[in-house]
Short mmCIF file of C-alpha atoms and ligand atoms in Angstrom, two decimals:
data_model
loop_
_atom_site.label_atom_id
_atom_site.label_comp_id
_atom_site.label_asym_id
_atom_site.label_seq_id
_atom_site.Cartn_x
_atom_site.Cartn_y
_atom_site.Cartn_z
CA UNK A 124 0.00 0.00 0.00
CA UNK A 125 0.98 3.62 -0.56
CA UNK A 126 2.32 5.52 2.03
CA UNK A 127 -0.76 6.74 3.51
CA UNK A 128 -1.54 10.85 3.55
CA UNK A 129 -2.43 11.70 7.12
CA UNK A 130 -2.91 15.70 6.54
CA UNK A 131 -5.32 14.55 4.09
CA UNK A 132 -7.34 12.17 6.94
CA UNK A 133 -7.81 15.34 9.04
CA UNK A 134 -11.02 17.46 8.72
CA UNK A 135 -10.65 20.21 6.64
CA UNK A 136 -11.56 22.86 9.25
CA UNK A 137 -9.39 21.17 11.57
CA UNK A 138 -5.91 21.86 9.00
CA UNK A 139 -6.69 25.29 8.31
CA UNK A 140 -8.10 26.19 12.03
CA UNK A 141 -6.32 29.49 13.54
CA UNK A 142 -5.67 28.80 16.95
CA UNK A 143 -6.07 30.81 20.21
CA UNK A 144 -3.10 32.50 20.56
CA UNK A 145 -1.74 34.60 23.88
CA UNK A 146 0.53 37.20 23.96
CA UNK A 147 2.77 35.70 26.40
CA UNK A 148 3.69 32.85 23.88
CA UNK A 149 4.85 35.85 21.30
CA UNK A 150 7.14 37.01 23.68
CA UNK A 151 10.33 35.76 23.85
CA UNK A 152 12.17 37.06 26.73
CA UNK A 153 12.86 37.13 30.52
CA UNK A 154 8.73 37.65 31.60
CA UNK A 155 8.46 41.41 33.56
CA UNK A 156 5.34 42.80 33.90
CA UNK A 157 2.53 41.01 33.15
CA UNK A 158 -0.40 43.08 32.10
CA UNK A 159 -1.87 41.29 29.03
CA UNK A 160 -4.22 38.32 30.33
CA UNK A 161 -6.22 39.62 33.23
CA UNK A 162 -5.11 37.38 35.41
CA UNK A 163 -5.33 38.85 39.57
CA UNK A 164 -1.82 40.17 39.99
CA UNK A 165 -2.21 38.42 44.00
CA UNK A 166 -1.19 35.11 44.49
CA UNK A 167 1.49 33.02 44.90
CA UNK A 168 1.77 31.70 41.21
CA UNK A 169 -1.43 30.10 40.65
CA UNK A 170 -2.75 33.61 39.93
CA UNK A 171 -1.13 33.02 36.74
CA UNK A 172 -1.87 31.18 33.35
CA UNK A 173 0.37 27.77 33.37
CA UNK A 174 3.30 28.73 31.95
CA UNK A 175 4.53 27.47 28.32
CA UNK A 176 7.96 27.20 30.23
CA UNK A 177 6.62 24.55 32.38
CA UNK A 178 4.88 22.65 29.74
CA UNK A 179 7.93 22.24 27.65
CA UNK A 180 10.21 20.96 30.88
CA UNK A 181 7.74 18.37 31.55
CA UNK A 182 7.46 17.56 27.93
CA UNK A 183 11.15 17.10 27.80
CA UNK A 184 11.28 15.33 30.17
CA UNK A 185 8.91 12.56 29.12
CA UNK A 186 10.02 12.29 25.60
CA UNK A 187 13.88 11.75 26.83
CA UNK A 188 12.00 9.01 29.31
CA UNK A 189 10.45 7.77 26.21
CA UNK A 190 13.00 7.61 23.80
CA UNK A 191 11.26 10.11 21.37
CA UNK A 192 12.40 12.61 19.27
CA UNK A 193 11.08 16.33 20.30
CA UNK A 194 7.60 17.52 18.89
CA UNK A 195 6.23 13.85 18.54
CA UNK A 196 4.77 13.68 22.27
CA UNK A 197 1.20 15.55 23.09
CA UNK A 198 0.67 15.95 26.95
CA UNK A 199 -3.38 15.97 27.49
CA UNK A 200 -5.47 15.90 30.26
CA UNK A 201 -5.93 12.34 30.58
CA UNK A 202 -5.51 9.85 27.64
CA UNK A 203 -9.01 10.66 27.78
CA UNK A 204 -8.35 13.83 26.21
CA UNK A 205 -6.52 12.25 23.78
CA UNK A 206 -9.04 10.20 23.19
CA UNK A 207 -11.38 12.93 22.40
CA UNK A 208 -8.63 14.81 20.01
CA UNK A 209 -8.41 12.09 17.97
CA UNK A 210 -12.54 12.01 16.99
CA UNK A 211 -12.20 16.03 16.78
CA UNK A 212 -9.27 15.77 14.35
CA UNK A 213 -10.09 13.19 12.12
CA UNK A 214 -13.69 12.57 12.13
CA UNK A 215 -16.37 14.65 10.12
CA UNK A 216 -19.42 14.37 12.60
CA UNK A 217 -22.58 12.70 10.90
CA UNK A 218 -20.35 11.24 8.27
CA UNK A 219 -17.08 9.25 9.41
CA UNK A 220 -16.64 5.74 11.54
CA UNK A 221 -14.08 5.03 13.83
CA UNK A 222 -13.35 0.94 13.70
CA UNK A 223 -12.74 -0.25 17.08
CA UNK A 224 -12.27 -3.91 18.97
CA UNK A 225 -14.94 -5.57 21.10
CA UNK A 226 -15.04 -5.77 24.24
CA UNK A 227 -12.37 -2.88 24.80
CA UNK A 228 -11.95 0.28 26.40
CA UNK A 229 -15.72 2.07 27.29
CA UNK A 230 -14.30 5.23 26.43
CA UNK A 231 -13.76 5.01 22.43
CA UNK A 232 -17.47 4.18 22.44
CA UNK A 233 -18.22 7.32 24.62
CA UNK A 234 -16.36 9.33 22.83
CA UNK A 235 -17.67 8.32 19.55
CA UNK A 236 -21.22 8.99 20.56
CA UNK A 237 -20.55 12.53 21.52
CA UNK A 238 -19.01 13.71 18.38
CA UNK A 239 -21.75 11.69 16.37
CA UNK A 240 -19.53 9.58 14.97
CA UNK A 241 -20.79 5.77 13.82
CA UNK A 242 -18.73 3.39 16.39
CA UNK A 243 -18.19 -0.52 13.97
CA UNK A 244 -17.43 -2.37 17.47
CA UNK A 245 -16.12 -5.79 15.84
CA UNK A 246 -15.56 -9.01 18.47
CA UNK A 247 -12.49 -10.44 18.99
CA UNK A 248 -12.35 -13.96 18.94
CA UNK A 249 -13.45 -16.48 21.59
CA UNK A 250 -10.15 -16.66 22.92
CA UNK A 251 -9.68 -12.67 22.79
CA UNK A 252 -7.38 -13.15 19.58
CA UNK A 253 -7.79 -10.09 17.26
CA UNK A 254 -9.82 -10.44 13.78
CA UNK A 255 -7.84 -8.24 11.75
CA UNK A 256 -9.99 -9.52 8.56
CA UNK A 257 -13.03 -8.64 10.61
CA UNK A 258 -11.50 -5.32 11.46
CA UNK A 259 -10.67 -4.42 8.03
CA UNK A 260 -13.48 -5.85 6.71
CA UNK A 261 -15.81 -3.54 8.92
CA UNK A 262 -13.91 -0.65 7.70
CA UNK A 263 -14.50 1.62 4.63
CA UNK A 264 -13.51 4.63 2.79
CA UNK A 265 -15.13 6.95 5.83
CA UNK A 266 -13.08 5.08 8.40
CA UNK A 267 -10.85 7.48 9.67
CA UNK A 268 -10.05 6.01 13.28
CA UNK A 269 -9.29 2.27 13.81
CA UNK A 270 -8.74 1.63 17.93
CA UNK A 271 -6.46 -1.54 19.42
CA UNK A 272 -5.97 -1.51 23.10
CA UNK A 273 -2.90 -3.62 23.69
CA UNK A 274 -2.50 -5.21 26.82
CA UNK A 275 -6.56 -5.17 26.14
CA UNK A 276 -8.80 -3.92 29.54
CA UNK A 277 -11.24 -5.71 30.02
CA UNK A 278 -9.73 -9.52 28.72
CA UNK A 279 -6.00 -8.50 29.97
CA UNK A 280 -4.27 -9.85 26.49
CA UNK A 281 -2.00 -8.43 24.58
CA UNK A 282 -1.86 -8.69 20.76
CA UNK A 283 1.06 -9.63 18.76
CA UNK A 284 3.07 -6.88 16.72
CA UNK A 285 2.32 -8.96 13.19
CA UNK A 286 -1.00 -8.38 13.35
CA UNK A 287 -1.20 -4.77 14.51
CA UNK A 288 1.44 -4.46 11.27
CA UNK A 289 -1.23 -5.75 9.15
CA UNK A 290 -3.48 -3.34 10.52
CA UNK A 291 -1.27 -0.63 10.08
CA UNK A 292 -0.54 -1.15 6.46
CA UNK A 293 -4.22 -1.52 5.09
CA UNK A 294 -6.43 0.43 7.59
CA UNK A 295 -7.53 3.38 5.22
CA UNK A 296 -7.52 5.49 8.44
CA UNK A 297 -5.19 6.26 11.65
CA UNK A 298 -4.67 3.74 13.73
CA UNK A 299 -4.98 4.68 17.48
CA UNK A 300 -2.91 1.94 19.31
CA UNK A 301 -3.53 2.05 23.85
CA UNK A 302 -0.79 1.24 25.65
CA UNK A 303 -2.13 2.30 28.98
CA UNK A 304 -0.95 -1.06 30.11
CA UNK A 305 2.03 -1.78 28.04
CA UNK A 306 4.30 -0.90 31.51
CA UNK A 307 3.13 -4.38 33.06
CA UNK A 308 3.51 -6.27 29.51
CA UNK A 309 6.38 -8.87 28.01
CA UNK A 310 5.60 -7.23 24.84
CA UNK A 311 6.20 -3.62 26.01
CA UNK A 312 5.39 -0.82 23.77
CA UNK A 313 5.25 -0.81 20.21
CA UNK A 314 6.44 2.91 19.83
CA UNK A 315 9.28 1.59 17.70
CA UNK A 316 6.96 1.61 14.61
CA UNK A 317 5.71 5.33 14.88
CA UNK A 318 9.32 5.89 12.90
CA UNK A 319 7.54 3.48 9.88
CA UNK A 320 3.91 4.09 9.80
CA UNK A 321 2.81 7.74 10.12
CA UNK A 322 -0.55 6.79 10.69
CA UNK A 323 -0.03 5.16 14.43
CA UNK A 324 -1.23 7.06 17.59
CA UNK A 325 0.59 5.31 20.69
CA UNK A 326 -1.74 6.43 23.90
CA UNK A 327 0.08 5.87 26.85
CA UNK A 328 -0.91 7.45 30.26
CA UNK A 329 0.78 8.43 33.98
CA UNK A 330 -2.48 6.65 35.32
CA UNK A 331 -1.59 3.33 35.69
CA UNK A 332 1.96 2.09 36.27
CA UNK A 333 2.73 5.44 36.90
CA UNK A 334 0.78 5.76 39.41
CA UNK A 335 -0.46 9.53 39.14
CA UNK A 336 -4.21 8.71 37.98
CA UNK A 337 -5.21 11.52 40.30
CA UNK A 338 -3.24 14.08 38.35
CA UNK A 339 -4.80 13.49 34.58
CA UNK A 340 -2.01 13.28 32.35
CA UNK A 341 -2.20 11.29 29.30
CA UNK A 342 0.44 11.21 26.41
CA UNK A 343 -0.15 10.53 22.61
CA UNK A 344 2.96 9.50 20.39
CA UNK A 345 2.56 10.44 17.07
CA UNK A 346 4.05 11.64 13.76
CA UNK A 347 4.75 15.57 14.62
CA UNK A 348 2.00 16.43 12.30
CA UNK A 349 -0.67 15.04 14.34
CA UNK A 350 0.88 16.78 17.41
CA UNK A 351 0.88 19.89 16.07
CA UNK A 352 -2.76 19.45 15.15
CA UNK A 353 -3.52 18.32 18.63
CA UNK A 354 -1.89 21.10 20.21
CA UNK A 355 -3.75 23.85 17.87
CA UNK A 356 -7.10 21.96 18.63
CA UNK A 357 -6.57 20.90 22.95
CA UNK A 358 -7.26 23.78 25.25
CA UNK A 359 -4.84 26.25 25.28
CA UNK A 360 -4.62 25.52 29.14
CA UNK A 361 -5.72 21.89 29.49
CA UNK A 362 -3.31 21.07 31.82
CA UNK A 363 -2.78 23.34 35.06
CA UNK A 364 0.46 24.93 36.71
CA UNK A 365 0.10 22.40 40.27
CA UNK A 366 -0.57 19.28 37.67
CA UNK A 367 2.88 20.06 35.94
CA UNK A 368 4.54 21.18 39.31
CA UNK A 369 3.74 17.87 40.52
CA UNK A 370 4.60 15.39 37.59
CA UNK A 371 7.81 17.08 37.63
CA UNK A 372 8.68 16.72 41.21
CA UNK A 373 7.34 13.07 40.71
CA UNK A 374 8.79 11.64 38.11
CA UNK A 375 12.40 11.35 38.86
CA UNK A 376 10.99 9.76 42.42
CA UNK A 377 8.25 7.31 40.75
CA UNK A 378 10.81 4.66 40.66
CA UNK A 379 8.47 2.83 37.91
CA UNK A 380 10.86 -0.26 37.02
CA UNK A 381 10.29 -1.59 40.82
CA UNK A 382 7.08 -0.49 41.28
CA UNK A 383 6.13 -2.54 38.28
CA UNK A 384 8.11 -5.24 39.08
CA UNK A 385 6.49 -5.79 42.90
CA UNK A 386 3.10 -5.67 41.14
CA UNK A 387 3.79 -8.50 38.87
CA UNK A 388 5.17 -10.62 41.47
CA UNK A 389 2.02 -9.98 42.90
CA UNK A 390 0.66 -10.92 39.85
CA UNK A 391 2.37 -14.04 39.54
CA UNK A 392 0.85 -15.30 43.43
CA UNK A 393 -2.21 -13.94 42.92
CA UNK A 394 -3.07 -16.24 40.04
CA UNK A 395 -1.49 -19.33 42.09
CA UNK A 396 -3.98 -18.17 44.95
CA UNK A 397 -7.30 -17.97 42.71
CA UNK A 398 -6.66 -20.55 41.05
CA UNK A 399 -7.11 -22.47 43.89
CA UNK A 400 -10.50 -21.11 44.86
CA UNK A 401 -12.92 -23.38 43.51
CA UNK A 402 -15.58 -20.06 43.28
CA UNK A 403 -13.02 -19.17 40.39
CA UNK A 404 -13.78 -21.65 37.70
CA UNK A 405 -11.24 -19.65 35.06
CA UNK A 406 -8.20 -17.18 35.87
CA UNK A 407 -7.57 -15.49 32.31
CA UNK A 408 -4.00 -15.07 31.29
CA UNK A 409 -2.84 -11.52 32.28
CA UNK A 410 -0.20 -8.94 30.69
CA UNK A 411 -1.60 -6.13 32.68
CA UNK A 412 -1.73 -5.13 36.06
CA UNK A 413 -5.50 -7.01 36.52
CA UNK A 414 -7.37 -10.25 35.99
CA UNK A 415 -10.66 -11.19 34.17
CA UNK A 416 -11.62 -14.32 36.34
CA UNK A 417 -14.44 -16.21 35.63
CA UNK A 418 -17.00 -17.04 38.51
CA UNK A 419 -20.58 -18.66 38.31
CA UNK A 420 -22.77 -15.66 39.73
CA UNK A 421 -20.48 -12.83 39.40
CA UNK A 422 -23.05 -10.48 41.12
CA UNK A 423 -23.05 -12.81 43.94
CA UNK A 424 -19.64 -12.46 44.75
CA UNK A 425 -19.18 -8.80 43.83
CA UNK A 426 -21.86 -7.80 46.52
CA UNK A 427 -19.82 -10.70 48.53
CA UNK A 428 -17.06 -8.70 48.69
CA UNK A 429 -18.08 -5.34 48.69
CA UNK A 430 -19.85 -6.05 51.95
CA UNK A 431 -16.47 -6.71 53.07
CA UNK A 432 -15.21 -3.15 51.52
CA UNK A 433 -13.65 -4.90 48.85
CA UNK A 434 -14.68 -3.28 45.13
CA UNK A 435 -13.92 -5.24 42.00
CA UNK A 436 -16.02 -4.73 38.54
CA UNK A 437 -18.11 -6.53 37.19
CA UNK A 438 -17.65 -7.42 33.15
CA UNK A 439 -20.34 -9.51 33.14
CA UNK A 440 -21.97 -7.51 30.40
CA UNK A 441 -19.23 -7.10 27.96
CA UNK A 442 -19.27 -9.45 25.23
CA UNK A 443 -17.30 -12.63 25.06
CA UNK A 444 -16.48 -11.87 28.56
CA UNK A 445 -18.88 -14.55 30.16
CA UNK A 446 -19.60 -14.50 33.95
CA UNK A 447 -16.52 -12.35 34.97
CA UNK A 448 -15.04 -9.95 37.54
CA UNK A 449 -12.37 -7.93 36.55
CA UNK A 450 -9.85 -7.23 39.39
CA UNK A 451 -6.94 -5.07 39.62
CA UNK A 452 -3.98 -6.26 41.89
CA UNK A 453 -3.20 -4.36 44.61
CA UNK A 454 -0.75 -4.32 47.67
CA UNK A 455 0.53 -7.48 48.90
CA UNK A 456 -1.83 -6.93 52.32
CA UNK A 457 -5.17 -5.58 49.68
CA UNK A 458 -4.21 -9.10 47.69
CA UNK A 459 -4.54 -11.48 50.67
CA UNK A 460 -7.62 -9.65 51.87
CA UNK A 461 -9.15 -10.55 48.46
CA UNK A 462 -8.45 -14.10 48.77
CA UNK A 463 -8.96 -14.48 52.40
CA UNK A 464 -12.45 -12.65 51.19
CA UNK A 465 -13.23 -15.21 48.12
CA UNK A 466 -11.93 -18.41 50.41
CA UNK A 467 -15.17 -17.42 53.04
CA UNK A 468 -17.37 -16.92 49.74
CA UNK A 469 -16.08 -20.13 49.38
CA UNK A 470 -16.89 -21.67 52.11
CA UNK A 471 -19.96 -20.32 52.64
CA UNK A 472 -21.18 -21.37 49.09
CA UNK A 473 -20.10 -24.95 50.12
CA UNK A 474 -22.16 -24.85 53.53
CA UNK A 475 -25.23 -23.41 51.35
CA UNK A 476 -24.69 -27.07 48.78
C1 PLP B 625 -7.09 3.35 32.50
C2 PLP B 625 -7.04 3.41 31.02
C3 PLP B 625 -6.60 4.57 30.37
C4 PLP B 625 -6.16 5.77 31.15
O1 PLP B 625 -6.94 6.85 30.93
P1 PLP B 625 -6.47 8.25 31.57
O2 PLP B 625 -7.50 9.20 31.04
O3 PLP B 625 -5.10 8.53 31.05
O4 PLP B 625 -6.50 8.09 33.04
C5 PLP B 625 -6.52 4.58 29.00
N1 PLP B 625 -6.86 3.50 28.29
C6 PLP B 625 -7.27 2.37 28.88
C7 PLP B 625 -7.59 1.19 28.05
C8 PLP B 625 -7.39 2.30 30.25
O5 PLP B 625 -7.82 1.16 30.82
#
């Protein structure tokens, strides 16, 4: 296939939009006197506008974290925002489709639905492989968005890189690839082939393995292009001065590498725990940093354990999911709550028989 155009995927108002502009970002200087944004001239710094200053150190600092080349790394509020950019950018309300994998990520769905744009939700397969003739298949000349969630939430799979490959090469759209979980996977990230394909979005996020959910900051990798786009289109101020304050002082301390690896040790005796509880007829394999188990009245045991103070989700209604709870591992002393929680389900199911 051609090399595909991806200024011409974008909506037309979108490339030729004139963005906000403020005169603080003209200037070039040492800042003196600022009169020009009516901010209150009280305060002790968050009277002001987050500076453009601060936004670039924290950018910095994540793309040299990341390995990527300057001006290919959009900072939003939330991969949610990102999210959101992407249907804003690329999709003509009332007119385009995004393509996306089933069951997967609520928010694509969400997202879709408020810019009127047709969500073609196509199943994986029983065993949570990806149909990438289904995908393409579903897909057509208004397809501008095609999203892969890889490790997937809710079935906790990864995909392998051949197939999103395939994807990439004959999708007639962008291809928006989550990596939200790609910290906790074997795989780990696929940002290696934004340098061939020029239309891949890689959404990563601080909210999970990072743990800074509370702060909302989400990252998209993409061909400069796209980020330049993004930036015009995001609000000029989407992410505030204390938000960038505090992923800066955080980031040096996160210490991800051991974080991650305590949680998958956890991982790793978790599943030898649950799979012992006979309440738990299936474990699915995991990648992530949760489990889909399988359990004969999910409901049951959900309200089980939240009478205990113990929330998990149930996935019982997404498709191919099956009776299932999705649970996220926690702490070492959270973990063997759980299962000292689901061995007395246990036992009091067996009392009830
Ligand atoms: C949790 C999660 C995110 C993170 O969203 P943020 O808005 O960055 O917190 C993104 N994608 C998936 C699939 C997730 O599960």
């Amino acid at each position: 296939m051609e090399k595909i155009d991806i200024l011409r995927l974008m909506r037309d108002n979108i490339r030729s939009l004139d963005p906000y502009s403020t005169a603080r970002d003209e200037y070039q200087g040492e800042l003196g006197i600022l009169l020009d944004a009516n901010e209150s001239p009280y305060g002790e710094g968050l009277n002001r506008y987050p500076s453009t200053a601060l936004r670039s150190e924290l950018l910095g600092r994540l793309e040299a974290i990341k390995g990527i080349p300057s001006g290919a790394l959009f900072l939003g509020n939330g991969s949610d925002e990102c999210i959101d950019l992407c249907y804003r950018v690329f999709c003509r309300p009332g007119m385009d489709n995004a393509v996306m994998i089933s069951p997967s990520y609520g928010m694509y769905k969400v997202c879709a639905d408020v810019n009127d744009i047709e969500a073609r939700q196509v199943l994986l397969g029983e065993d949570f492989s990806i149909q990438t003739d289904d995908l393409l298949a579903a897909s057509d000349s208004n397809s501008r968005l095609l999203f892969i969630c890889s490790p997937n939430n809710p079935t906790a799979n990864s995909f392998p890189e051949s197939q999103i490959r395939t994807l990439l090469e004959n999708f007639p759209g962008m291809v928006v690839l989550d990596e939200a979980y790609a910290d906790f996977s074997a795989r780990g990230s696929l940002k290696k082939l934004l340098a061939e394909y020029p239309n891949l979005i890689i959404l990563q996020t601080l909210s999970k393995a990072w743990g800074m959910a509370g702060l909302r900051l989400g990252i998209a990798l993409a061909d400069p292009q796209v980020v330049t786009i993004f930036n015009r289109v995001r609000y000029p101020y989407n992410i505030g001065t204390d938000t960038l304050r505090l992923a800066l002082d955080l980031l040096p301390a996160a210490d991800l590498k051991a974080k991650v690896a305590e949680i998958l040790k956890e991982r790793g005796r978790m599943r030898e725990a649950l799979s012992k509880l006979p309440c738990l007829s299936e474990i699915l394999p995991s990648d992530a940093n949760f489990f889909l188990v399988r359990t004969a009245s999910p409901r049951k045991l959900y309200d089980f354990l939240l009478a205990r103070g113990i929330i998990v989700r149930d996935r019982s209604k997404s498709p191919l999911c099956g009776p299932a709870l999705r649970i996220t591992v926690g702490t070492p002393e959270e973990n063997d709550r759980l299962i000292k929680a689901i061995t007395e389900y246990d036992s009091v199911q067996s009392t009830i028989c």
